[in-house]
Amino acid sequence: MRTTVVTSGKGGVGKTNTSVNLAVCAAQAGSRVLLLDGDVGMGNADMILGIKPKADLSSLARPGVTVDDLIVRHESGLDLIAGGNGVESLLALEATGLERFLSEIAALDGRYDEVFVDTGAGIGHHVVRMLAVAERVFLVCTPDPTSIMDAYVTCKVHFSVPGAAPVWVIVNSAKSASEGEAVFRNLDTVCTKFLSRSLSLAGIVRFDERLRESVVKRCPVVLSAPNSDAARDFRAILPAIESGRPSKPRGGFADLLASAFGLRKAS
């Protein structure tokens, strides 16, 4: 099982849309895929997918709830776990409840080929902790100068952690492939010069009005408009998902969540 954390330096750059569409593409390609909406309190992956979860991650704090109660199967074949709003209920777990929670989450480790975690935007402590234990990071930005600057700050914080996972950049809403490549080169140059870490380009998603329309339709663009520029660009990122396999596993899914929410230190 490979865990990919999808993040962004700021909101409004299409991070969740990217997470959802990549997860759908991977499921369509035959992988067993789990998408976790890790934007706790503000997650909307379920809305983009057009499904209504009856439970979310925080529901595991309730007696009798199992991890299977959280999982919702989408028509594309991917499974979704919504983040929900109740982080406090997880943080308040006593030892017995905490072990049950982690045991339930650990049961997912052998069930999926790919796990995509859609984080909140920015560098809040939950996000930073997820990045610290991620096997691979996909960083979404746009050609907007503020987005590029915030992406650099995210890289700076991420790479300050020893053993930080490599970062793959996805440039969203580019006017053209050449503009997207220029944005990536600029960001990579700055990171190489000031952080001594290089980045990899996962792909470029061109601006496409049908991507916005897909949100209104509550159906990912790779399904609602499969021949659109955006859908083609998302599918073109699949090789990066495969070639970007981590060389060193960082533990299981339970370790990532435990670290993200401060439930215990990641192993």
Coordinates of C-alpha atoms in Angstrom, one line a residue:
M1 CA 0.0 0.0 0.0
R2 CA 1.3 3.4 -1.0
T3 CA 0.2 6.6 0.7
T4 CA 0.2 9.8 -1.2
V5 CA -0.6 13.1 0.7
V6 CA -2.0 15.8 -1.5
T7 CA -1.6 19.3 -0.1
S8 CA -1.3 22.9 -1.1
G9 CA 0.2 26.1 0.3
K10 CA -3.2 27.9 0.2
G11 CA -6.8 27.3 -0.4
G12 CA -8.7 27.7 -3.7
V13 CA -6.0 26.1 -5.9
G14 CA -8.0 22.9 -6.7
K15 CA -6.4 20.6 -4.2
T16 CA -9.5 18.5 -3.4
N17 CA -10.5 18.3 -7.0
T18 CA -7.1 17.1 -7.8
S19 CA -7.2 14.5 -5.0
V20 CA -10.6 13.2 -6.1
N21 CA -9.9 13.0 -9.8
L22 CA -6.5 11.3 -9.3
A23 CA -8.1 8.8 -7.0
V24 CA -10.8 8.1 -9.6
C25 CA -8.2 7.7 -12.3
A26 CA -6.2 5.2 -10.2
A27 CA -9.4 3.2 -9.5
Q28 CA -10.3 3.2 -13.2
A29 CA -6.8 1.9 -13.9
G30 CA -7.5 -1.2 -11.7
S31 CA -5.9 -0.2 -8.4
R32 CA -7.7 -0.7 -5.1
V33 CA -8.0 2.9 -3.9
L34 CA -8.9 4.6 -0.7
L35 CA -9.4 8.4 -0.5
L36 CA -9.3 9.9 3.0
D37 CA -10.6 13.4 3.3
G38 CA -8.1 14.7 5.8
D39 CA -9.3 18.3 5.7
V40 CA -11.1 17.7 9.0
G41 CA -13.9 20.2 9.6
M42 CA -13.8 21.6 6.1
G43 CA -13.6 18.5 3.9
N44 CA -15.8 18.4 0.7
A45 CA -14.5 15.4 -1.2
D46 CA -17.8 13.7 -0.6
M47 CA -19.6 16.6 -2.3
I48 CA -17.4 16.5 -5.4
L49 CA -18.0 12.7 -5.6
G50 CA -21.7 13.2 -5.1
I51 CA -22.0 10.8 -2.2
K52 CA -23.3 11.3 1.4
P53 CA -21.3 9.4 4.1
K54 CA -23.3 8.3 7.1
A55 CA -20.1 8.3 9.3
D56 CA -16.7 9.9 9.2
L57 CA -13.3 9.5 10.8
S58 CA -14.3 10.9 14.1
S59 CA -17.1 8.3 14.3
L60 CA -14.6 5.6 15.3
A61 CA -14.5 7.3 18.7
R62 CA -18.0 5.9 19.3
P63 CA -18.3 2.4 20.8
G64 CA -19.4 -0.2 18.3
V65 CA -18.4 1.7 15.2
T66 CA -15.9 -0.2 13.0
V67 CA -13.8 1.1 10.1
D68 CA -16.1 -0.6 7.6
D69 CA -18.9 1.7 8.8
L70 CA -16.9 4.7 7.6
I71 CA -16.2 3.5 4.1
V72 CA -18.4 4.5 1.2
R73 CA -17.9 2.9 -2.2
H74 CA -18.1 5.3 -5.2
E75 CA -19.4 4.1 -8.6
S76 CA -15.8 4.5 -9.9
G77 CA -14.6 1.8 -7.5
L78 CA -12.8 3.9 -5.0
D79 CA -13.6 4.0 -1.3
L80 CA -14.0 7.2 0.6
I81 CA -13.6 8.0 4.3
A82 CA -14.9 11.5 5.2
G83 CA -12.9 13.6 7.6
G84 CA -15.8 15.0 9.6
N85 CA -15.8 17.6 12.3
G86 CA -15.0 15.8 15.5
V87 CA -11.3 15.9 15.9
E88 CA -11.9 16.7 19.6
S89 CA -13.5 13.3 20.1
L90 CA -10.4 11.6 18.8
L91 CA -8.0 13.7 20.9
A92 CA -10.1 12.9 24.0
L93 CA -9.8 9.1 23.6
E94 CA -8.5 7.2 26.6
A95 CA -6.0 4.4 26.3
T96 CA -8.5 1.7 25.6
G97 CA -10.4 3.7 23.0
L98 CA -7.2 4.9 21.4
E99 CA -5.9 1.4 20.9
R100 CA -9.2 0.3 19.3
F101 CA -9.2 3.3 17.0
L102 CA -5.6 2.6 15.8
S103 CA -6.4 -1.1 15.5
E104 CA -9.4 -0.4 13.3
I105 CA -7.4 1.9 11.1
A106 CA -4.4 -0.5 10.9
A107 CA -6.8 -3.1 9.5
L108 CA -6.9 -1.1 6.3
D109 CA -3.2 -1.5 5.5
G110 CA -3.5 -4.6 3.4
R111 CA -6.8 -3.8 1.7
Y112 CA -5.6 -1.1 -0.8
D113 CA -2.9 -0.5 -3.4
E114 CA -3.2 3.3 -3.2
V115 CA -4.3 5.6 -0.4
F116 CA -4.8 9.3 -1.2
V117 CA -5.0 11.7 1.7
D118 CA -6.5 15.1 0.9
T119 CA -5.1 17.5 3.6
G120 CA -6.3 20.9 4.6
A121 CA -4.7 23.9 2.9
G122 CA -1.7 25.7 4.4
I123 CA 0.7 24.5 7.0
G124 CA -1.5 23.9 10.1
H125 CA -0.1 21.4 12.6
H126 CA -2.3 18.6 11.3
V127 CA -1.0 19.1 7.8
V128 CA 2.6 19.4 8.9
R129 CA 2.3 16.2 10.8
M130 CA 0.8 14.3 7.9
L131 CA 3.5 15.5 5.6
A132 CA 6.2 14.4 8.1
V133 CA 5.1 10.8 7.8
A134 CA 4.0 10.8 4.2
E135 CA 5.5 8.4 1.7
R136 CA 5.0 10.8 -1.1
V137 CA 3.7 14.4 -1.3
F138 CA 1.8 15.9 -4.2
L139 CA 1.9 19.7 -3.9
V140 CA -0.8 21.6 -5.9
C141 CA -0.3 25.2 -6.9
T142 CA -1.4 27.5 -9.7
P143 CA 0.4 30.2 -11.7
D144 CA -0.8 32.8 -9.3
P145 CA 2.3 34.4 -7.6
T146 CA 0.8 34.0 -4.1
S147 CA 0.1 30.4 -4.7
I148 CA 3.7 29.8 -5.8
M149 CA 5.0 31.7 -2.8
D150 CA 2.8 29.6 -0.4
A151 CA 3.9 26.4 -2.2
Y152 CA 7.5 27.4 -1.5
V153 CA 6.7 28.0 2.2
T154 CA 5.1 24.6 2.4
C155 CA 8.2 23.0 0.9
K156 CA 10.4 24.9 3.3
V157 CA 8.5 23.6 6.3
H158 CA 8.2 20.1 4.9
F159 CA 11.9 19.8 4.0
S160 CA 12.9 21.0 7.5
V161 CA 11.9 17.6 8.8
P162 CA 14.7 15.0 8.6
G163 CA 13.9 12.3 6.0
A164 CA 11.1 14.3 4.4
A165 CA 9.4 12.6 1.5
P166 CA 10.0 13.8 -2.0
V167 CA 7.6 16.4 -3.4
W168 CA 5.9 16.1 -6.7
V169 CA 4.3 19.3 -8.1
I170 CA 1.0 19.6 -9.9
V171 CA 0.4 22.9 -11.5
N172 CA -3.3 23.5 -11.8
S173 CA -5.3 26.1 -13.9
A174 CA -2.4 26.7 -16.3
K175 CA -3.2 28.5 -19.5
S176 CA -1.0 26.1 -21.3
A177 CA 1.5 23.3 -20.8
S178 CA 4.4 25.8 -21.3
E179 CA 3.0 28.1 -18.6
G180 CA 2.7 25.2 -16.2
E181 CA 6.3 24.1 -17.0
A182 CA 7.6 27.6 -16.3
V183 CA 5.8 27.7 -13.0
F184 CA 7.4 24.4 -12.0
R185 CA 10.9 25.5 -13.1
N186 CA 10.6 28.7 -11.1
L187 CA 9.5 26.8 -7.9
D188 CA 12.1 24.1 -8.4
T189 CA 14.9 26.6 -8.9
V190 CA 14.0 28.4 -5.7
C191 CA 13.8 25.2 -3.7
T192 CA 17.1 23.9 -5.1
K193 CA 18.9 27.2 -4.4
F194 CA 17.5 28.0 -0.9
L195 CA 16.5 24.6 0.5
S196 CA 19.0 22.3 -1.3
R197 CA 16.1 20.1 -2.4
S198 CA 14.8 19.5 -5.9
L199 CA 11.2 18.9 -6.9
S200 CA 9.6 16.6 -9.5
L201 CA 6.9 17.6 -11.9
A202 CA 3.9 15.2 -11.6
G203 CA 1.9 17.0 -14.2
I204 CA 0.1 20.1 -15.4
V205 CA -3.7 20.5 -15.5
R206 CA -4.8 23.2 -17.9
F207 CA -7.6 25.6 -17.1
D208 CA -10.9 24.1 -18.1
E209 CA -14.4 25.5 -17.4
R210 CA -15.7 21.9 -17.3
L211 CA -13.7 21.3 -14.1
R212 CA -15.8 24.0 -12.3
E213 CA -19.0 22.6 -13.9
S214 CA -18.1 19.2 -12.6
V215 CA -18.3 20.5 -9.0
V216 CA -21.8 21.8 -9.6
K217 CA -22.8 18.5 -11.1
R218 CA -21.2 16.7 -8.1
C219 CA -19.3 14.4 -10.4
P220 CA -15.5 14.4 -11.0
V221 CA -14.5 15.8 -14.4
V222 CA -12.8 12.6 -15.4
L223 CA -16.3 11.0 -15.3
S224 CA -18.5 13.9 -16.3
A225 CA -16.3 15.2 -19.2
P226 CA -13.8 12.4 -19.9
N227 CA -12.6 14.0 -23.1
S228 CA -12.0 17.4 -21.6
D229 CA -8.5 19.0 -21.3
A230 CA -8.6 18.7 -17.5
A231 CA -9.7 15.0 -17.6
R232 CA -6.9 14.2 -20.1
D233 CA -4.4 16.0 -17.9
F234 CA -5.4 14.2 -14.8
R235 CA -5.1 10.8 -16.5
A236 CA -1.6 11.9 -17.8
I237 CA -0.5 12.1 -14.1
L238 CA -1.0 8.4 -13.6
P239 CA 2.5 7.5 -14.7
A240 CA 3.9 9.9 -12.1
I241 CA 1.9 8.0 -9.4
E242 CA 3.6 4.8 -10.5
S243 CA 7.1 6.2 -11.1
G244 CA 6.9 8.1 -7.8
R245 CA 6.7 5.0 -5.7
P246 CA 8.5 5.5 -2.3
S247 CA 11.8 3.7 -1.9
K248 CA 11.3 3.3 1.8
P249 CA 8.0 2.5 3.5
R250 CA 7.2 4.8 6.4
G251 CA 4.9 2.6 8.4
G252 CA 1.2 2.0 8.0
F253 CA -1.9 4.1 7.6
A254 CA -2.5 4.1 11.4
D255 CA 0.9 5.7 11.9
L256 CA 0.1 8.6 9.6
L257 CA -3.2 9.4 11.3
A258 CA -1.8 8.9 14.8
S259 CA 0.9 11.4 14.0
A260 CA -1.4 13.9 12.2
F261 CA -3.7 14.1 15.2
G262 CA -1.1 13.8 17.9
L263 CA -2.5 10.5 19.2
R264 CA 1.0 9.1 19.4
K265 CA 4.3 9.5 17.7
A266 CA 4.7 7.9 14.3
S267 CA 6.9 4.9 14.3

